[in-house]
Short mmCIF file of C-alpha atoms in Angstrom, two decimals:
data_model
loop_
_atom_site.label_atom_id
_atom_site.label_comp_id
_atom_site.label_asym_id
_atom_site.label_seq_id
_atom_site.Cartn_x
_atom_site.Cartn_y
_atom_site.Cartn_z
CA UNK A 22 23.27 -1.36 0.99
CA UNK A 23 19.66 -3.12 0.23
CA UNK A 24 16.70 -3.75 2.35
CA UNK A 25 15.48 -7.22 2.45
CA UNK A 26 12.13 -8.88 3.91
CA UNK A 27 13.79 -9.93 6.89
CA UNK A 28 15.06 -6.16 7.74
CA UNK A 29 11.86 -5.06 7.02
CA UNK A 30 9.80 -7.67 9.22
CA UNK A 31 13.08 -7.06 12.03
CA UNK A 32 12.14 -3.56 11.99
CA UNK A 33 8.34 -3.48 11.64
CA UNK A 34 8.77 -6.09 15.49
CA UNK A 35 11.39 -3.66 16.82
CA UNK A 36 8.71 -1.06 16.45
CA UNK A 37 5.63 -2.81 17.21
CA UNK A 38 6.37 -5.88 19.28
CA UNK A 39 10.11 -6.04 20.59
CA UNK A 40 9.54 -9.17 21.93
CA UNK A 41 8.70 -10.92 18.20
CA UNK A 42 12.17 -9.51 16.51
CA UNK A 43 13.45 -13.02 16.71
CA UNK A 44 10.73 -14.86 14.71
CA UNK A 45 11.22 -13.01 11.93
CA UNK A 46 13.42 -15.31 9.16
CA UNK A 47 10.84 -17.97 10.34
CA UNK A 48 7.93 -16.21 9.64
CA UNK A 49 9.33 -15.26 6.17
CA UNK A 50 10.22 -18.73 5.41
CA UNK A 51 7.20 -20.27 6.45
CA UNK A 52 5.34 -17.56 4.09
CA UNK A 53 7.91 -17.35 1.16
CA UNK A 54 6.93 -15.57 -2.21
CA UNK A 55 3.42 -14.31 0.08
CA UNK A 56 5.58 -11.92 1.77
CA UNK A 57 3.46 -9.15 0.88
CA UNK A 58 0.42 -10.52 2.27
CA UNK A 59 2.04 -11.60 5.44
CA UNK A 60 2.94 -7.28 5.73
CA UNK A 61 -0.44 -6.26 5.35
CA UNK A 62 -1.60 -8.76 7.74
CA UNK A 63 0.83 -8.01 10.33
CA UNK A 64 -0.12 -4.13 9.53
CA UNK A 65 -3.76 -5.08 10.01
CA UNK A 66 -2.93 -6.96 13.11
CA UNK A 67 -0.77 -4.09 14.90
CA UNK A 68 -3.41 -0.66 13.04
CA UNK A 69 -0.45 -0.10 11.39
CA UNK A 70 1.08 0.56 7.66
CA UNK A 71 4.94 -0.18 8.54
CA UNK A 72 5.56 -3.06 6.78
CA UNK A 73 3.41 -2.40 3.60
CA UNK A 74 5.20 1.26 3.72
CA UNK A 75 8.49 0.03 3.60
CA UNK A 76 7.90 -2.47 0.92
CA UNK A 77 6.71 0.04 -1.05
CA UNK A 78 9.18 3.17 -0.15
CA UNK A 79 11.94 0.11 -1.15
CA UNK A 80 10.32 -0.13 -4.44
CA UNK A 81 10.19 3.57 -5.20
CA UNK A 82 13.65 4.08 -3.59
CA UNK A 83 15.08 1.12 -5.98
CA UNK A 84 14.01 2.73 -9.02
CA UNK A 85 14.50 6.55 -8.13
CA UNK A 86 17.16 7.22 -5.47
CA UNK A 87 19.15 4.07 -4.28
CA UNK A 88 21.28 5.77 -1.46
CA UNK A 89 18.08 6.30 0.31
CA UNK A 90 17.33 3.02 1.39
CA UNK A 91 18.76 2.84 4.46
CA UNK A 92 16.79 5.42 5.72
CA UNK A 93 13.57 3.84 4.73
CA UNK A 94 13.14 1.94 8.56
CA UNK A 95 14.67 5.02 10.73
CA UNK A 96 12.47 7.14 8.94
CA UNK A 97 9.00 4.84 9.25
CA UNK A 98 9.96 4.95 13.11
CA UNK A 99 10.73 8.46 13.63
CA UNK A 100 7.20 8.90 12.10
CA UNK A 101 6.11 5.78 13.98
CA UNK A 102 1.91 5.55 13.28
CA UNK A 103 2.27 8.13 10.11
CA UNK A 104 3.88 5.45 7.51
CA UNK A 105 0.56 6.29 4.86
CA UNK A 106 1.68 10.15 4.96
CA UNK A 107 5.53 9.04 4.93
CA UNK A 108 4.68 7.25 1.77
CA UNK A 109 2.81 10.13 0.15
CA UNK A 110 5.58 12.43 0.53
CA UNK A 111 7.85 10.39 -0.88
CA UNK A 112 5.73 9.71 -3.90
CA UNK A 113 4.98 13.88 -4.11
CA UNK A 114 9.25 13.68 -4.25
CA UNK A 115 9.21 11.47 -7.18
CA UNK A 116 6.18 11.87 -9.01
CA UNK A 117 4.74 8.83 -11.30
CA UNK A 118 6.66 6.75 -8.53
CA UNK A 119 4.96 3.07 -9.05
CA UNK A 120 6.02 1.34 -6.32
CA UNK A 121 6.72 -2.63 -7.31
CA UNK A 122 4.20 -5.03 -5.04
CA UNK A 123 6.98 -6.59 -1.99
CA UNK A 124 6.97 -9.67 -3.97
CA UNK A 125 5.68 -11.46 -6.55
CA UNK A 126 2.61 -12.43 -5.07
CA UNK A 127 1.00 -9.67 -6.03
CA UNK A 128 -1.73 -8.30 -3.03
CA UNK A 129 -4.44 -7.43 -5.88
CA UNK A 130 -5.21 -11.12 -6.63
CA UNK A 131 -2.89 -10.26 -9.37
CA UNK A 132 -5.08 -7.89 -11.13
CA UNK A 133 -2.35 -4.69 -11.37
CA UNK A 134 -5.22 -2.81 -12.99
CA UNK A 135 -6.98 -3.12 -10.04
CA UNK A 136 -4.48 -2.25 -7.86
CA UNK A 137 -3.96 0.75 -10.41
CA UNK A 138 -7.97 1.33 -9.73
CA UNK A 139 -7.73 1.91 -6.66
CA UNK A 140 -4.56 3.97 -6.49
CA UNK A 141 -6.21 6.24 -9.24
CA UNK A 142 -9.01 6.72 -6.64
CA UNK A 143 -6.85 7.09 -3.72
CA UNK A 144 -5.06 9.53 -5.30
CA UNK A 145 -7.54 11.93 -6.45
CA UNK A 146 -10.03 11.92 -3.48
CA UNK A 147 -7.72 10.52 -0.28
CA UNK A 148 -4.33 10.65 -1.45
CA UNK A 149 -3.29 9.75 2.71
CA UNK A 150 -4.76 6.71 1.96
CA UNK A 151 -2.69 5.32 -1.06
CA UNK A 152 -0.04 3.34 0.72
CA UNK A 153 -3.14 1.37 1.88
CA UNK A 154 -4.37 0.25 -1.26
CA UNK A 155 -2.53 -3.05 -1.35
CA UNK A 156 -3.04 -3.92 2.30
CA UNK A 157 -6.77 -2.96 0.79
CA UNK A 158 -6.65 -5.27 -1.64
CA UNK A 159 -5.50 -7.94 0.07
CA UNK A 160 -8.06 -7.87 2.39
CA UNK A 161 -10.87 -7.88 -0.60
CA UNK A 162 -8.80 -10.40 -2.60
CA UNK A 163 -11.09 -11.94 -5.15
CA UNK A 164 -13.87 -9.28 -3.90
CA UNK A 165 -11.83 -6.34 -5.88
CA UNK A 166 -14.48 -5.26 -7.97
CA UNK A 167 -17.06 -4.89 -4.81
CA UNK A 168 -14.13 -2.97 -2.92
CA UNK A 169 -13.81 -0.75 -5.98
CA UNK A 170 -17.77 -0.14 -6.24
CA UNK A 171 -17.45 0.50 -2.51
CA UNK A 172 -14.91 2.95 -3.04
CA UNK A 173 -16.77 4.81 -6.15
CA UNK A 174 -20.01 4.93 -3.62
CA UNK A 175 -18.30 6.45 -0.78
CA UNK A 176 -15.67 8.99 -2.72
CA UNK A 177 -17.49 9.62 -6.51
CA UNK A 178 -16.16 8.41 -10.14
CA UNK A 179 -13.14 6.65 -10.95
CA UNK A 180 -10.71 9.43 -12.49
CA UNK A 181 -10.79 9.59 -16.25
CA UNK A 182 -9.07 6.71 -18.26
CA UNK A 183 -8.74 4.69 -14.90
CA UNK A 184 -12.19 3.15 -14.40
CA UNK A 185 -12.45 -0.31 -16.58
CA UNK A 186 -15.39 -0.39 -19.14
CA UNK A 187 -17.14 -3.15 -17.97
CA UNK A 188 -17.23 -1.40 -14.00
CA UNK A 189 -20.74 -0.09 -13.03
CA UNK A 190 -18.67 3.34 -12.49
CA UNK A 191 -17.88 3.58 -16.02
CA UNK A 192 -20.84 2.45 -17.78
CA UNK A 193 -22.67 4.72 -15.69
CA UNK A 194 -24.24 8.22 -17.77
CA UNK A 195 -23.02 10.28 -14.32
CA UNK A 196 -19.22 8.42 -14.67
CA UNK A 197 -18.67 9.06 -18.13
CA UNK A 198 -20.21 12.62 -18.08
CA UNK A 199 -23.58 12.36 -19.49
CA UNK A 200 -26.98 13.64 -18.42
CA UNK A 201 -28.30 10.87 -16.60
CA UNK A 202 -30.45 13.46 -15.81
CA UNK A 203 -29.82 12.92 -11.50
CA UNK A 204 -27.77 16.43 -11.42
CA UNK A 205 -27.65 18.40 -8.61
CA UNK A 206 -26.69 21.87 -8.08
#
């Protein structure tokens, strides 16, 4: 049994606004191949990370473990407000789990390395906060590199062999481990 945008959107309104369930294959139509987008702003709307989750559990479920699928929605609202940590214990299940964007349109402007960026941060100093990155990113589309820099300010350097050579991070002495002479103890 599969999981398609429409279940997804049907069950992000049957948890979050009842009354919307109905206006779901129009909303999909009206944004076709941006369906990704349209989750994280519906997420961002409602304070919420249903949608976004459940794109992305479908994506690591697809690849890893098929029969558990339909679980993905009675699971995001048993843990109704929790999707992010849903998310990370799924990925701690199946590690190196890269979760597929929802559609095509991909939320980082396109820019996967990006998207891989900020994951790679995520991961190392908030890892409740990775099933945000794309609803993240799509907020910052075509300010990714800001949102990055934003991120290195407020959490420290990218993690080895994720941080781009031409980012302030890595050309940085302190990033890529040299004296810079700014230590600390």
């Amino acid at each position: 049994m599969g999981l398609s945008h429409k279940d997804i959107l049907e069950g992000f309104f049957k948890a979050y606004d009842e009354a919307k369930v109905g206006v779901a294959g129009g909303l999909l139509t009206k944004h076709a191949g941006k369906e990704a987008q349209l989750f994280a702003t519906l997420d961002k709307k409602y304070g919420c990370a249903f949608a976004t989750s459940a794109a992305e559990l479908l994506g690591i479920y697809t690849t890893h473990d098929p029969g558990e699928i339909p679980k993905i929605l009675p699971m995001l609202n048993k843990f109704k407000g929790k999707e992010a940590a849903v998310v990370a214990k799924v990925k701690q299940k199946y590690p190196g789990a890269a979760s597929p964007p929802a559609s095509p349109a991909s939320p980082g402007g396109g820019s996967s390395h990006r998207r891989d960026r900020v994951v790679a941060l995520f991961k190392k100093y908030a890892p409740d906060k990775v099933a945000q990155a794309d609803v993240l990113l799509t907020k910052h589309a075509g300010k990714e590199a800001a949102l990055i820099a934003s991120l290195v300010k407020k959490f420290g350097p990218e993690p080895a062999g994720d941080a781009a050579p031409s980012s302030p991070a890595a050309s940085s002495p302190r990033a890529a481990g040299g004296g810079g002479g700014g230590a600390s103890a």
